[in-house]
Structures are given as C-alpha cells and as structure tokens.
C-alpha cells in the first residue's frame, strides 16, 4: 500500500500535537493506523528515528514528543491505554470508552460521525445490561407480544426526569467538544434520536460548536406512543397520551466549514451529502422498516439498526465517497457493516465487551447480506 507524500509524517505530527506529554511508539503506530490503515511499523519507526532530535524528542525508551512540547509535561509518564481492537475489512472496531478514545485521536482526522448513542444513559450501564441479559427488572421494558411476535426489550425514554435531561445535555456537550476536535471542517455528524429528546441533542451539540443542519426522518412504525392514559384506559378509551410514533428523527449537524462549500470540498473532501444519483439528491425522509429478524439473529443487540437504512445513510455522509466514518457508540456494528457494504473506511468504539465481541462476528455477516432497499 502506498501513501501520499508526507501522509505518515502528518499523521505522527498531528497526533503528537494533541498529546503534549508524548506517546509510546505503540501508541503512535496505533494513531497513524487509525488514520491511514495498515502502515508498516518499520516506516513509522524510521520516520521517528530520522527526525529525532530535530523534530521529535525521545523522552525515555520508546517514548516521543514533539520538540516544542519538551518540558511541558511535569508529571509521571503514565501510558495511555492501548485499546483492544479488531480489523474487519475496511472497518476497525475498538473495545473502549469512546470518551477516552476520542480524547487521544489526532485533530481533524475523521470525516463523518454516524451514531446511535445510549439515551437513557442508564440503560447501557453494567447494572442494567446484566438485568437485560437476565431478562428481569431494570429500566428495560419488555413490550407485550404483538401480532403474535414477541417483542425485544426496549429502553424507556419517558422515564427521564429533569435531572436526567440535564445529564443528557452535559453528555452531548462533552461528546460534541471531543467530536469536533477530531472532525475535519465540514464533517457531517448524524445522531439517532427520538421525538422527546432530539431538541436536547441538537442544542448541546450546537453549544459544542456544530451547525445544526436539520433532521432526517426515518419513517418507521415503532412501538412508542399511542397508548391510552395509564390506569385510566377504560375511562379514556378514545384518548392517546401522545401520538403513536411513525418516524425516528436523526439529528444532522456539521463541523463549521473552512471557506465556501466548494473550498471545503476541495481541501477536506467534506461539506455536503453524496447524491443518490445525478438527478436525485439525498432526501431527509427515508422510508424504512423495523430491523429484520434475519439481522437480529446475526446481531442480537437490543438497539440494532437495519442495514438498508444504515447503508443509505452511511453512503450519503461522505459527499465524495472519500474519508473515514466513526461510530463512537458502535453496539453490534451496524454502521461499520454498512460502511463495509458501500466500500468506505470506518471505525467503531464499543464499551461493553459482549457487544464488542458480537460486533466482531456480526460486521462481516451483516455487510454481506443482500438487503431490500425501501427508498
Ligand atoms: C443504542 S446502542 C447502539 C446500537 C447500534 N446502533 C447497533 O446497530 O448495534 C449504544 C451502544 O453504546 C454503547 N456505549 C455506551 N456508553 C459507551 C461509551 N462511553 N463508549 C462506547 N460505547 C458506549 C452501549 O454499550 C451500546 O451498545
């Protein structure tokens, strides 16, 4: 594999610019590979050796920093974690806390984010996932069987109180600040949401520095809403507390452009959406369906998104079909599988080891599925 002139140099320098305390050779190699794919260790080592001490300082055995950062770090050299990872075609999956992962990635190294975060903030905690796996108690409700089909567990968004909403806002602010640093100008961010919470996501992300570019409507009948008042459903048999949800909002944001759209497209390869065809732009109303059982069998994750929708979305977020997509809350890897299916490079991060293992086996299978396209 050959790289554009200066690509390895730029990747090393950008990474070391962010980590002022320096980094181990292993970490530098990891960061360069996140950005460029499989780069031989020998190329990275020889670049470091040749440019030390002119450009880099060797702080101790196997640890380097940029020359201008020498003396900046006063504490002990604590190694940052090397996150376990797996390469699956053009995708790389990490088993890590995405907040820690995002914090150590090189600035302006990613071209788009497509993700479906844990909204309740509690439903994917260790305590709650144990309850989910035991099939008993916790925040997970098991909806009643419907049309003869047993439904999978769902998180209960409506149980969020005001304090939870403040926590959610802070969660997206923190996420937004970290995400903005690693995205190139004009990079798209598309976040799965729901009608009760999308305003919190968009306002926090705007405060973190993103531009709100609207919403995508994934047209799908969910099991949410449309219920009669609790404990009074006979008395108010003609009333629904809220509309039965027939769409799922995905918040669309963009990292601020550098110059005009055309300048940004030339320099960073981002700043718009890829058209479906010459006479058909990507639209914001996307017909979809619940995740098919064939996909859930491959990846039994409670929030698995369907491949047909994910491929349609993932293809569109890189306007020139070029760059790296990140899903920081990867789950069972539906975004990475979609990226593999459309021929893009991608990275996913998943905190839970069981879901990470599920993603490792599911991504190649989901990516190879032939799926029906609703749109
Ligand atoms: C709503 S699910 C995403 C499911 C995904 N859309 C799919 O199709 O498989 C959110 C995922 O984020 C993971 N998660 C929660 N907190 C995380 C964190 N701090 N870093 C990385 N992953 C996290 C959860 O374990 C869960 O699998």
Coordinates of C-alpha atoms and ligand atoms in Angstrom, one line a residue:
X1 CA 0.0 0.0 0.0
X2 CA 1.4 3.4 -0.9
X3 CA 0.6 6.7 0.9
X4 CA 0.6 10.3 -0.4
X5 CA 3.9 12.0 0.2
X6 CA 4.0 13.3 3.8
X7 CA 1.0 11.4 5.0
X8 CA 2.8 9.4 7.6
X9 CA 4.7 12.5 8.8
X10 CA 1.4 14.5 9.1
X11 CA -0.3 11.7 11.0
X12 CA 2.5 11.4 13.5
X13 CA 2.8 15.2 14.0
X14 CA -0.9 15.7 14.4
X15 CA -1.1 13.0 16.9
X16 CA 1.8 14.3 18.9
X17 CA 0.4 17.8 18.8
X18 CA -2.6 16.6 20.7
X19 CA -0.7 14.5 23.2
X20 CA 1.7 17.1 24.7
X21 CA 3.1 14.6 27.2
X22 CA 4.3 12.4 24.4
X23 CA 3.4 8.9 23.4
X24 CA 4.9 5.5 23.1
X25 CA 5.9 4.1 19.8
X26 CA 3.0 1.6 20.1
X27 CA 0.5 4.5 20.6
X28 CA 2.0 6.5 17.7
X29 CA 1.6 3.4 15.5
X30 CA -2.0 2.9 16.6
X31 CA -2.8 6.6 15.9
X32 CA -1.2 6.5 12.5
X33 CA -3.0 3.3 11.6
X34 CA -6.4 4.6 12.7
X35 CA -5.8 7.4 10.2
X36 CA -4.1 5.6 7.3
X37 CA -4.8 1.9 7.7
X38 CA -2.0 -0.7 7.6
X39 CA 1.3 1.2 7.7
X40 CA 4.4 -0.9 8.2
X41 CA 5.9 -0.5 11.7
X42 CA 9.3 0.0 10.1
X43 CA 8.2 3.1 8.2
X44 CA 6.9 4.7 11.4
X45 CA 10.0 3.8 13.4
X46 CA 12.4 5.0 10.7
X47 CA 10.5 8.3 10.4
X48 CA 10.7 8.8 14.2
X49 CA 14.4 7.9 14.3
X50 CA 15.4 10.1 11.3
X51 CA 13.7 13.1 12.8
X52 CA 14.9 12.8 16.3
X53 CA 16.2 15.2 17.7
X54 CA 15.4 17.8 15.0
X55 CA 11.6 17.3 15.1
X56 CA 10.9 14.9 18.0
X57 CA 12.4 14.4 21.4
X58 CA 13.0 10.9 22.8
X59 CA 11.7 11.3 26.4
X60 CA 12.7 7.9 27.5
X61 CA 13.0 4.5 25.9
X62 CA 10.2 4.1 23.3
X63 CA 8.5 7.4 24.1
X64 CA 8.5 10.5 21.9
X65 CA 7.1 14.0 22.0
X66 CA 7.2 17.0 19.6
X67 CA 10.3 19.1 20.1
X68 CA 8.2 22.2 21.0
X69 CA 6.5 20.2 23.8
X70 CA 9.7 19.3 25.7
X71 CA 9.3 20.3 29.3
X72 CA 5.6 20.8 29.0
X73 CA 4.7 17.6 30.9
X74 CA 5.6 17.8 34.5
X75 CA 4.1 14.5 35.9
X76 CA 4.9 10.9 35.7
X77 CA 4.8 9.2 32.3
X78 CA 1.6 7.3 32.5
X79 CA 0.9 5.1 29.5
X80 CA -2.4 5.7 27.9
X81 CA -4.4 2.5 27.4
X82 CA -3.8 0.6 24.2
X83 CA -7.4 -0.2 23.3
X84 CA -8.1 -3.8 22.1
X85 CA -9.2 -3.7 18.5
X86 CA -10.0 -5.8 15.5
X87 CA -9.7 -5.0 11.8
X88 CA -12.7 -6.3 9.7
X89 CA -12.2 -5.4 6.1
X90 CA -12.2 -1.6 5.8
X91 CA -13.5 -1.3 9.4
X92 CA -11.6 -1.1 12.7
X93 CA -13.5 -1.9 15.9
X94 CA -12.2 -0.8 19.3
X95 CA -13.3 -2.1 22.7
X96 CA -13.1 1.2 24.7
X97 CA -14.9 4.0 26.3
X98 CA -15.4 6.4 23.4
X99 CA -14.8 9.4 25.5
X100 CA -11.3 8.1 26.3
X101 CA -10.8 7.0 22.7
X102 CA -11.9 10.4 21.2
X103 CA -9.6 12.3 23.6
X104 CA -6.5 10.7 22.2
X105 CA -7.2 10.8 18.4
X106 CA -5.5 13.2 16.2
X107 CA -7.1 16.5 15.5
X108 CA -9.0 16.7 12.2
X109 CA -8.5 13.1 11.3
X110 CA -12.2 12.0 10.8
X111 CA -14.6 12.9 8.0
X112 CA -18.0 12.0 9.5
X113 CA -19.8 10.5 12.5
X114 CA -22.9 8.4 12.3
X115 CA -24.1 7.1 15.7
X116 CA -26.9 5.9 17.9
X117 CA -26.0 6.8 21.5
X118 CA -27.3 5.3 24.7
X119 CA -30.0 7.8 25.6
X120 CA -31.2 6.8 29.0
X121 CA -27.6 7.0 30.0
X122 CA -28.5 4.2 32.4
X123 CA -29.8 1.5 30.1
X124 CA -26.3 0.6 28.9
X125 CA -24.6 0.7 32.3
X126 CA -23.2 -2.5 33.6
X127 CA -26.0 -2.9 36.2
X128 CA -28.7 -2.5 33.6
X129 CA -27.1 -4.7 30.9
X130 CA -26.9 -7.5 33.5
X131 CA -30.6 -7.1 34.1
X132 CA -31.3 -7.1 30.4
X133 CA -29.3 -10.3 29.9
X134 CA -31.1 -11.9 32.8
X135 CA -34.4 -10.8 31.2
X136 CA -35.6 -9.4 34.6
X137 CA -36.2 -5.9 36.1
X138 CA -34.4 -2.7 35.4
X139 CA -35.1 0.1 33.0
X140 CA -35.7 -2.3 30.1
X141 CA -39.3 -2.9 29.5
X142 CA -40.4 -6.0 27.5
X143 CA -43.3 -4.8 25.4
X144 CA -46.3 -7.2 25.1
X145 CA -46.4 -9.7 22.3
X146 CA -47.8 -8.1 19.2
X147 CA -49.3 -9.7 16.2
X148 CA -48.1 -13.0 17.6
X149 CA -44.5 -11.8 17.6
X150 CA -42.6 -11.5 20.8
X151 CA -41.0 -8.0 21.0
X152 CA -37.4 -7.4 22.0
X153 CA -36.7 -5.3 25.1
X154 CA -36.8 -1.5 24.7
X155 CA -35.4 1.3 26.7
X156 CA -38.0 3.6 28.4
X157 CA -37.2 7.2 27.3
X158 CA -40.3 8.6 29.0
X159 CA -38.9 7.8 32.5
X160 CA -36.2 10.5 32.1
X161 CA -36.8 13.3 34.7
X162 CA -35.5 16.9 34.6
X163 CA -32.2 15.9 36.2
X164 CA -31.7 13.1 33.6
X165 CA -32.3 15.7 30.9
X166 CA -29.6 18.0 32.3
X167 CA -27.3 15.0 32.5
X168 CA -28.1 14.2 28.8
X169 CA -27.4 17.8 27.8
X170 CA -24.0 17.6 29.5
X171 CA -23.3 14.2 28.0
X172 CA -23.8 15.6 24.5
X173 CA -21.8 18.8 25.2
X174 CA -18.9 16.7 26.3
X175 CA -19.3 14.4 23.3
X176 CA -19.7 17.3 21.0
X177 CA -16.5 19.0 22.2
X178 CA -14.4 15.8 21.7
X179 CA -16.0 15.0 18.4
X180 CA -15.5 18.5 17.0
X181 CA -11.7 18.3 17.7
X182 CA -11.2 15.2 15.6
X183 CA -13.5 16.0 12.7
X184 CA -12.3 17.9 9.7
X185 CA -14.1 21.2 8.8
X186 CA -17.4 20.4 7.1
X187 CA -17.6 16.9 8.6
X188 CA -21.2 15.6 9.0
X189 CA -22.5 14.3 12.3
X190 CA -25.7 12.3 12.2
X191 CA -27.2 11.1 15.5
X192 CA -30.1 8.8 16.0
X193 CA -32.6 10.3 18.4
X194 CA -36.3 10.3 19.3
X195 CA -39.0 13.0 19.3
X196 CA -38.8 13.5 23.0
X197 CA -35.1 14.2 23.1
X198 CA -33.8 15.4 19.8
X199 CA -34.0 19.1 20.9
X200 CA -31.6 18.3 23.8
X201 CA -29.1 16.7 21.4
X202 CA -29.2 19.5 18.9
X203 CA -28.9 22.3 21.4
X204 CA -26.0 20.7 23.2
X205 CA -24.2 19.9 20.0
X206 CA -24.7 23.5 18.8
X207 CA -23.2 24.8 22.0
X208 CA -20.2 22.5 21.5
X209 CA -19.6 24.2 18.2
X210 CA -21.6 22.4 15.5
X211 CA -24.0 23.9 13.0
X212 CA -27.5 22.3 13.1
X213 CA -28.4 21.3 9.5
X214 CA -31.8 19.8 10.2
X215 CA -33.2 16.3 10.8
X216 CA -33.6 13.1 8.9
X217 CA -36.9 11.3 9.3
X218 CA -36.5 7.6 9.3
X219 CA -40.1 6.6 8.6
X220 CA -40.7 3.5 10.7
X221 CA -43.6 2.3 12.9
X222 CA -42.1 1.9 16.4
X223 CA -43.9 0.6 19.5
X224 CA -43.7 4.0 21.2
X225 CA -46.7 6.3 21.9
X226 CA -50.4 5.9 21.1
X227 CA -51.2 4.4 24.5
X228 CA -54.3 5.3 26.5
X229 CA -53.8 7.0 29.9
X230 CA -52.1 4.7 32.4
X231 CA -54.6 3.1 34.9
X232 CA -57.5 5.0 33.2
X233 CA -57.5 3.4 29.8
X234 CA -61.1 2.3 30.1
X235 CA -62.4 5.7 31.3
X236 CA -60.5 7.5 28.4
X237 CA -60.7 4.8 25.8
X238 CA -60.7 7.3 22.9
X239 CA -57.5 9.1 24.1
X240 CA -53.8 8.6 23.3
X241 CA -51.4 10.3 25.6
X242 CA -49.0 11.0 22.8
X243 CA -49.0 10.3 19.1
X244 CA -48.0 6.8 18.1
X245 CA -44.5 7.4 16.7
X246 CA -44.2 6.6 13.0
X247 CA -40.8 8.2 12.4
X248 CA -37.4 8.4 14.1
X249 CA -35.6 11.7 14.0
X250 CA -31.8 11.7 13.3
X251 CA -30.2 15.0 14.1
X252 CA -27.9 16.3 11.3
X253 CA -25.0 18.6 12.3
X254 CA -21.9 19.8 10.6
X255 CA -18.5 21.0 11.8
X256 CA -18.0 24.6 10.6
X257 CA -16.7 24.9 7.1
X258 CA -13.4 26.4 6.1
X259 CA -14.3 28.9 3.4
X260 CA -17.1 28.2 0.9
X261 CA -18.6 24.7 0.4
X262 CA -16.5 24.3 -2.8
X263 CA -13.3 25.3 -1.0
X264 CA -14.1 22.9 1.8
X265 CA -14.9 20.0 -0.6
X266 CA -11.6 20.5 -2.4
X267 CA -9.4 20.7 0.7
X268 CA -11.1 18.4 3.2
X269 CA -13.5 16.3 0.9
X270 CA -16.4 17.2 3.2
X271 CA -19.1 19.8 3.4
X272 CA -22.2 18.2 1.8
X273 CA -24.0 14.9 1.1
X274 CA -23.4 12.4 -1.7
X275 CA -26.3 12.4 -4.1
X276 CA -28.2 9.2 -4.8
X277 CA -27.8 9.7 -8.5
X278 CA -27.2 12.6 -10.9
X279 CA -30.9 13.6 -10.8
X280 CA -31.7 12.6 -7.2
X281 CA -30.3 14.3 -4.1
X282 CA -30.2 12.6 -0.8
X283 CA -33.5 13.4 0.9
X284 CA -34.5 13.9 4.5
X285 CA -37.5 11.5 4.5
X286 CA -36.2 7.9 4.4
X287 CA -38.7 5.0 4.2
X288 CA -37.6 2.2 6.5
X289 CA -38.8 -0.8 8.4
X290 CA -38.0 -2.3 11.8
X291 CA -34.8 -4.3 11.9
X292 CA -35.5 -7.6 10.2
X293 CA -35.3 -10.8 12.3
X294 CA -32.6 -12.2 10.0
X295 CA -30.3 -9.3 11.0
X296 CA -31.2 -9.6 14.7
X297 CA -30.3 -13.2 14.6
X298 CA -26.8 -12.3 13.4
X299 CA -26.5 -9.5 15.9
X300 CA -29.0 -9.8 18.9
X301 CA -28.3 -6.3 20.2
X302 CA -31.4 -4.5 21.6
X303 CA -30.9 -1.4 19.5
X304 CA -29.7 -2.9 16.2
X305 CA -30.4 -0.6 13.2
X306 CA -31.4 -2.1 9.9
X307 CA -28.8 -2.5 7.1
X308 CA -30.9 -1.0 4.3
X309 CA -31.3 2.3 6.2
X310 CA -27.7 2.4 7.5
X311 CA -26.3 1.8 4.1
X312 CA -28.4 4.5 2.6
X313 CA -27.3 7.0 5.3
X314 CA -23.7 6.0 5.5
X315 CA -23.2 6.3 1.8
X316 CA -24.6 9.8 1.9
X317 CA -22.5 11.3 4.7
X318 CA -19.2 11.3 2.7
X319 CA -20.0 13.7 -0.2
X320 CA -17.2 12.5 -2.4
X321 CA -17.2 8.9 -1.2
X322 CA -13.8 9.5 0.5
X323 CA -12.7 9.6 4.1
X324 CA -13.3 7.8 7.4
X325 CA -16.6 7.4 9.3
X326 CA -16.7 6.9 13.1
X327 CA -19.4 5.4 15.2
X328 CA -18.4 6.0 18.8
X329 CA -21.3 4.0 20.2
X330 CA -21.0 1.1 17.8
X331 CA -23.2 -1.5 19.5
X332 CA -23.2 -4.6 17.3
X333 CA -21.6 -2.6 14.4
X334 CA -24.5 -1.8 12.0
X335 CA -22.7 1.4 11.0
X336 CA -19.4 -0.4 10.3
X337 CA -21.2 -3.2 8.4
X338 CA -22.9 -0.6 6.3
X339 CA -19.6 1.2 5.6
X340 CA -18.0 -2.1 4.5
X341 CA -21.0 -2.8 2.3
X342 CA -20.7 0.5 0.5
X343 CA -16.9 0.4 0.3
X344 CA -16.0 3.1 2.9
X345 CA -13.4 3.0 5.7
X346 CA -14.8 3.2 9.2
X347 CA -14.0 3.0 12.9
X348 CA -16.3 1.9 15.7
X349 CA -15.9 2.1 19.5
X350 CA -17.9 -0.1 21.9
X351 CA -17.6 -0.1 25.7
X352 CA -19.3 -3.4 26.5
X353 CA -17.1 -6.4 25.9
X354 CA -20.0 -8.7 25.0
X355 CA -21.4 -6.2 22.4
X356 CA -17.8 -5.7 21.1
X357 CA -17.5 -9.5 20.5
X358 CA -20.9 -9.5 18.9
X359 CA -19.8 -6.7 16.5
X360 CA -16.6 -8.6 15.6
X361 CA -18.6 -11.6 14.4
X362 CA -21.6 -9.7 13.1
X363 CA -20.0 -7.0 10.9
X364 CA -18.7 -9.3 8.1
X365 CA -22.1 -11.2 8.0
X366 CA -24.3 -8.0 8.1
X367 CA -22.0 -6.4 5.4
X368 CA -22.5 -9.4 3.1
X369 CA -26.3 -9.5 3.4
X370 CA -28.4 -8.7 0.4
X371 CA -31.0 -6.2 1.7
X372 CA -34.1 -4.7 0.3
X373 CA -34.0 -1.0 -0.3
X374 CA -37.2 0.8 0.8
X375 CA -36.3 4.1 -0.6
Ligands
LIG1 C1 -28.1 2.4 21.2 S1 -26.7 1.3 21.2 C2 -26.1 1.4 19.6 C3 -26.6 0.2 18.8 C4 -26.1 0.2 17.3 N1 -26.8 1.3 16.6 C5 -26.3 -1.1 16.5 O1 -27.0 -1.1 15.5 O2 -25.8 -2.1 17.0 C6 -25.5 2.2 22.1 C7 -24.2 1.4 22.4 O3 -23.3 2.3 23.0 C8 -22.5 1.6 24.0 N2 -21.9 2.6 24.9 C9 -22.5 3.2 26.0 N3 -21.6 4.0 26.5 C10 -20.5 4.0 25.8 C11 -19.2 4.6 25.8 N4 -18.9 5.5 26.8 N5 -18.3 4.3 24.9 C12 -18.5 3.4 23.9 N6 -19.7 2.7 23.8 C13 -20.7 3.0 24.7 C14 -23.6 0.6 24.6 O4 -22.9 -0.5 25.2 C15 -24.4 0.3 23.4 O5 -24.0 -0.9 22.8

